C-alpha cells in the first residue's frame, strides 16, 4: 500500500533543527532549480543550494525554512536534510533577506580563515615537492 506521508528531519551540525511527521510534500532548491518530493517518489539524493525549503504537513500546513547549502536524502518515507544553518519563519521576504545576508555572503572571519588555510596548503605542497625532488 502506498505511503501517504513522509517523515522529515532537518539536521544542523550540532542538533536536530526540525523533526516533522505526516509531511505531505517538500519543495527544495538545487543548483538546477527547484524540485518537489511527494511520499511515493523514488529514493534520491540532492545537493541543496541556499534557499527556501517549503514543507507541507497535515497538522501545520505550509512551513518555510531558509536553509544554507546542504544535502537531501530520501529513503522510503524518511527524508533527511543536512545543512549548515537554518532559519524558520512565515514571512518569505524576511527569509529571502536572511539567505542573502547570512548564507550567501561570507563574513570577514571566514574569509581570513580560508586565506590562512590556502597559505598553509601551499606551503605544505611546496615542502613536499622539494622533498620529492631531493
PDB file of C-alpha atoms in Angstrom:
ATOM      1  CA  UNK A   1       0.000   0.000   0.000  1.00  0.00           C
ATOM      2  CA  UNK A   2       1.478   3.409  -0.950  1.00  0.00           C
ATOM      3  CA  UNK A   3       2.523   5.751   1.830  1.00  0.00           C
ATOM      4  CA  UNK A   4       0.509   8.952   2.202  1.00  0.00           C
ATOM      5  CA  UNK A   5       3.077  10.962   4.143  1.00  0.00           C
ATOM      6  CA  UNK A   6       6.805  11.273   4.890  1.00  0.00           C
ATOM      7  CA  UNK A   7       8.952  11.744   7.988  1.00  0.00           C
ATOM      8  CA  UNK A   8      11.388  14.692   7.731  1.00  0.00           C
ATOM      9  CA  UNK A   9      14.426  15.542   9.846  1.00  0.00           C
ATOM     10  CA  UNK A  10      16.415  18.735   9.248  1.00  0.00           C
ATOM     11  CA  UNK A  11      19.875  18.282  10.750  1.00  0.00           C
ATOM     12  CA  UNK A  12      22.325  21.023  11.710  1.00  0.00           C
ATOM     13  CA  UNK A  13      25.957  20.256  12.655  1.00  0.00           C
ATOM     14  CA  UNK A  14      25.182  20.213  16.392  1.00  0.00           C
ATOM     15  CA  UNK A  15      21.452  19.448  16.645  1.00  0.00           C
ATOM     16  CA  UNK A  16      18.228  18.287  15.032  1.00  0.00           C
ATOM     17  CA  UNK A  17      16.580  21.538  13.892  1.00  0.00           C
ATOM     18  CA  UNK A  18      13.222  20.054  12.865  1.00  0.00           C
ATOM     19  CA  UNK A  19      11.581  16.653  13.152  1.00  0.00           C
ATOM     20  CA  UNK A  20       8.261  16.546  11.297  1.00  0.00           C
ATOM     21  CA  UNK A  21       5.869  13.646  10.866  1.00  0.00           C
ATOM     22  CA  UNK A  22       2.969  13.464   8.423  1.00  0.00           C
ATOM     23  CA  UNK A  23       4.753  15.538   5.765  1.00  0.00           C
ATOM     24  CA  UNK A  24       2.700  15.660   2.565  1.00  0.00           C
ATOM     25  CA  UNK A  25       5.234  17.372   0.294  1.00  0.00           C
ATOM     26  CA  UNK A  26       8.598  19.125   0.278  1.00  0.00           C
ATOM     27  CA  UNK A  27       9.918  21.692  -2.192  1.00  0.00           C
ATOM     28  CA  UNK A  28      13.685  22.338  -2.166  1.00  0.00           C
ATOM     29  CA  UNK A  29      16.198  24.258  -4.293  1.00  0.00           C
ATOM     30  CA  UNK A  30      19.216  22.771  -6.064  1.00  0.00           C
ATOM     31  CA  UNK A  31      21.729  24.228  -8.490  1.00  0.00           C
ATOM     32  CA  UNK A  32      19.467  23.037 -11.331  1.00  0.00           C
ATOM     33  CA  UNK A  33      16.324  24.653  -9.880  1.00  0.00           C
ATOM     34  CA  UNK A  34      13.507  23.746  -7.523  1.00  0.00           C
ATOM     35  CA  UNK A  35      12.070  20.261  -7.221  1.00  0.00           C
ATOM     36  CA  UNK A  36       9.324  18.643  -5.219  1.00  0.00           C
ATOM     37  CA  UNK A  37       9.143  15.471  -3.172  1.00  0.00           C
ATOM     38  CA  UNK A  38       5.949  13.514  -2.665  1.00  0.00           C
ATOM     39  CA  UNK A  39       5.632  10.430  -0.416  1.00  0.00           C
ATOM     40  CA  UNK A  40       5.827   7.871  -3.235  1.00  0.00           C
ATOM     41  CA  UNK A  41       8.724   9.439  -5.144  1.00  0.00           C
ATOM     42  CA  UNK A  42      11.678   7.162  -5.787  1.00  0.00           C
ATOM     43  CA  UNK A  43      14.587   7.367  -3.372  1.00  0.00           C
ATOM     44  CA  UNK A  44      17.050  10.117  -4.237  1.00  0.00           C
ATOM     45  CA  UNK A  45      19.949  12.295  -3.112  1.00  0.00           C
ATOM     46  CA  UNK A  46      20.222  16.002  -3.965  1.00  0.00           C
ATOM     47  CA  UNK A  47      22.748  18.737  -3.285  1.00  0.00           C
ATOM     48  CA  UNK A  48      20.881  21.778  -1.950  1.00  0.00           C
ATOM     49  CA  UNK A  49      21.773  25.419  -2.501  1.00  0.00           C
ATOM     50  CA  UNK A  50      20.946  28.237  -0.092  1.00  0.00           C
ATOM     51  CA  UNK A  51      17.233  28.927  -0.474  1.00  0.00           C
ATOM     52  CA  UNK A  52      13.747  28.433   0.863  1.00  0.00           C
ATOM     53  CA  UNK A  53      12.626  24.945   1.872  1.00  0.00           C
ATOM     54  CA  UNK A  54       8.836  24.522   1.813  1.00  0.00           C
ATOM     55  CA  UNK A  55       7.313  21.747   3.910  1.00  0.00           C
ATOM     56  CA  UNK A  56       3.609  20.916   3.976  1.00  0.00           C
ATOM     57  CA  UNK A  57       2.340  18.838   6.891  1.00  0.00           C
ATOM     58  CA  UNK A  58      -1.113  17.569   7.740  1.00  0.00           C
ATOM     59  CA  UNK A  59      -1.303  19.397  11.085  1.00  0.00           C
ATOM     60  CA  UNK A  60       0.681  22.618  10.445  1.00  0.00           C
ATOM     61  CA  UNK A  61       0.052  23.342   6.777  1.00  0.00           C
ATOM     62  CA  UNK A  62       2.896  25.053   4.902  1.00  0.00           C
ATOM     63  CA  UNK A  63       6.119  25.751   6.810  1.00  0.00           C
ATOM     64  CA  UNK A  64       9.070  27.696   5.376  1.00  0.00           C
ATOM     65  CA  UNK A  65      12.743  27.363   6.308  1.00  0.00           C
ATOM     66  CA  UNK A  66      15.642  29.398   4.971  1.00  0.00           C
ATOM     67  CA  UNK A  67      18.471  26.899   4.617  1.00  0.00           C
ATOM     68  CA  UNK A  68      22.150  27.069   3.805  1.00  0.00           C
ATOM     69  CA  UNK A  69      23.771  24.666   1.374  1.00  0.00           C
ATOM     70  CA  UNK A  70      23.448  21.009   2.259  1.00  0.00           C
ATOM     71  CA  UNK A  71      22.291  17.557   1.216  1.00  0.00           C
ATOM     72  CA  UNK A  72      18.851  15.951   0.970  1.00  0.00           C
ATOM     73  CA  UNK A  73      18.489  12.163   1.167  1.00  0.00           C
ATOM     74  CA  UNK A  74      15.141  10.391   0.642  1.00  0.00           C
ATOM     75  CA  UNK A  75      14.901   6.702   1.507  1.00  0.00           C
ATOM     76  CA  UNK A  76      11.439   5.196   1.627  1.00  0.00           C
ATOM     77  CA  UNK A  77       9.239   7.553   3.611  1.00  0.00           C
ATOM     78  CA  UNK A  78      12.195   9.089   5.507  1.00  0.00           C
ATOM     79  CA  UNK A  79      13.752  12.359   4.326  1.00  0.00           C
ATOM     80  CA  UNK A  80      16.945  13.674   5.933  1.00  0.00           C
ATOM     81  CA  UNK A  81      18.180  17.168   5.142  1.00  0.00           C
ATOM     82  CA  UNK A  82      21.598  18.104   6.487  1.00  0.00           C
ATOM     83  CA  UNK A  83      22.515  21.804   6.309  1.00  0.00           C
ATOM     84  CA  UNK A  84      24.982  24.151   7.994  1.00  0.00           C
ATOM     85  CA  UNK A  85      22.356  26.708   9.064  1.00  0.00           C
ATOM     86  CA  UNK A  86      18.565  27.058   9.051  1.00  0.00           C
ATOM     87  CA  UNK A  87      16.090  29.795   9.992  1.00  0.00           C
ATOM     88  CA  UNK A  88      12.331  29.272  10.255  1.00  0.00           C
ATOM     89  CA  UNK A  89       9.609  31.828   9.627  1.00  0.00           C
ATOM     90  CA  UNK A  90       6.375  32.670   7.845  1.00  0.00           C
ATOM     91  CA  UNK A  91       7.407  35.870   6.034  1.00  0.00           C
ATOM     92  CA  UNK A  92       9.051  34.774   2.779  1.00  0.00           C
ATOM     93  CA  UNK A  93      10.536  38.237   2.193  1.00  0.00           C
ATOM     94  CA  UNK A  94      12.361  38.179   5.532  1.00  0.00           C
ATOM     95  CA  UNK A  95      13.559  34.621   4.919  1.00  0.00           C
ATOM     96  CA  UNK A  96      14.903  35.592   1.484  1.00  0.00           C
ATOM     97  CA  UNK A  97      16.730  38.551   3.078  1.00  0.00           C
ATOM     98  CA  UNK A  98      18.202  36.210   5.702  1.00  0.00           C
ATOM     99  CA  UNK A  99      19.534  33.952   2.954  1.00  0.00           C
ATOM    100  CA  UNK A 100      21.191  36.853   1.167  1.00  0.00           C
ATOM    101  CA  UNK A 101      22.661  38.398   4.309  1.00  0.00           C
ATOM    102  CA  UNK A 102      23.679  35.319   6.293  1.00  0.00           C
ATOM    103  CA  UNK A 103      24.152  32.429   3.907  1.00  0.00           C
ATOM    104  CA  UNK A 104      25.390  33.875   0.625  1.00  0.00           C
ATOM    105  CA  UNK A 105      27.962  36.307   1.989  1.00  0.00           C
ATOM    106  CA  UNK A 106      30.999  35.128   3.891  1.00  0.00           C
ATOM    107  CA  UNK A 107      31.851  37.095   6.967  1.00  0.00           C
ATOM    108  CA  UNK A 108      35.332  38.551   7.360  1.00  0.00           C
ATOM    109  CA  UNK A 109      36.479  35.914   9.837  1.00  0.00           C
ATOM    110  CA  UNK A 110      35.556  33.078   7.459  1.00  0.00           C
ATOM    111  CA  UNK A 111      37.355  34.816   4.566  1.00  0.00           C
ATOM    112  CA  UNK A 112      40.530  35.308   6.589  1.00  0.00           C
ATOM    113  CA  UNK A 113      40.412  31.704   7.801  1.00  0.00           C
ATOM    114  CA  UNK A 114      40.182  30.491   4.197  1.00  0.00           C
ATOM    115  CA  UNK A 115      43.138  32.698   3.232  1.00  0.00           C
ATOM    116  CA  UNK A 116      45.245  31.226   6.039  1.00  0.00           C
ATOM    117  CA  UNK A 117      44.252  27.674   5.030  1.00  0.00           C
ATOM    118  CA  UNK A 118      45.265  28.314   1.406  1.00  0.00           C
ATOM    119  CA  UNK A 119      48.657  29.614   2.554  1.00  0.00           C
ATOM    120  CA  UNK A 120      49.178  26.567   4.786  1.00  0.00           C
ATOM    121  CA  UNK A 121      48.225  24.167   1.995  1.00  0.00           C
ATOM    122  CA  UNK A 122      50.501  25.941  -0.492  1.00  0.00           C
ATOM    123  CA  UNK A 123      53.421  25.826   1.948  1.00  0.00           C
ATOM    124  CA  UNK A 124      52.863  22.128   2.607  1.00  0.00           C
ATOM    125  CA  UNK A 125      52.714  21.305  -1.099  1.00  0.00           C
ATOM    126  CA  UNK A 126      55.890  23.330  -1.726  1.00  0.00           C
ATOM    127  CA  UNK A 127      57.740  21.438   1.029  1.00  0.00           C
ATOM    128  CA  UNK A 128      56.520  18.060  -0.224  1.00  0.00           C
ATOM    129  CA  UNK A 129      57.629  18.922  -3.754  1.00  0.00           C
ATOM    130  CA  UNK A 130      61.079  19.957  -2.527  1.00  0.00           C
ATOM    131  CA  UNK A 131      61.441  16.720  -0.544  1.00  0.00           C
ATOM    132  CA  UNK A 132      60.437  14.656  -3.554  1.00  0.00           C
ATOM    133  CA  UNK A 133      62.951  16.359  -5.856  1.00  0.00           C
ATOM    134  CA  UNK A 134      65.799  15.929  -3.335  1.00  0.00           C
TER     135      UNK A 134
END
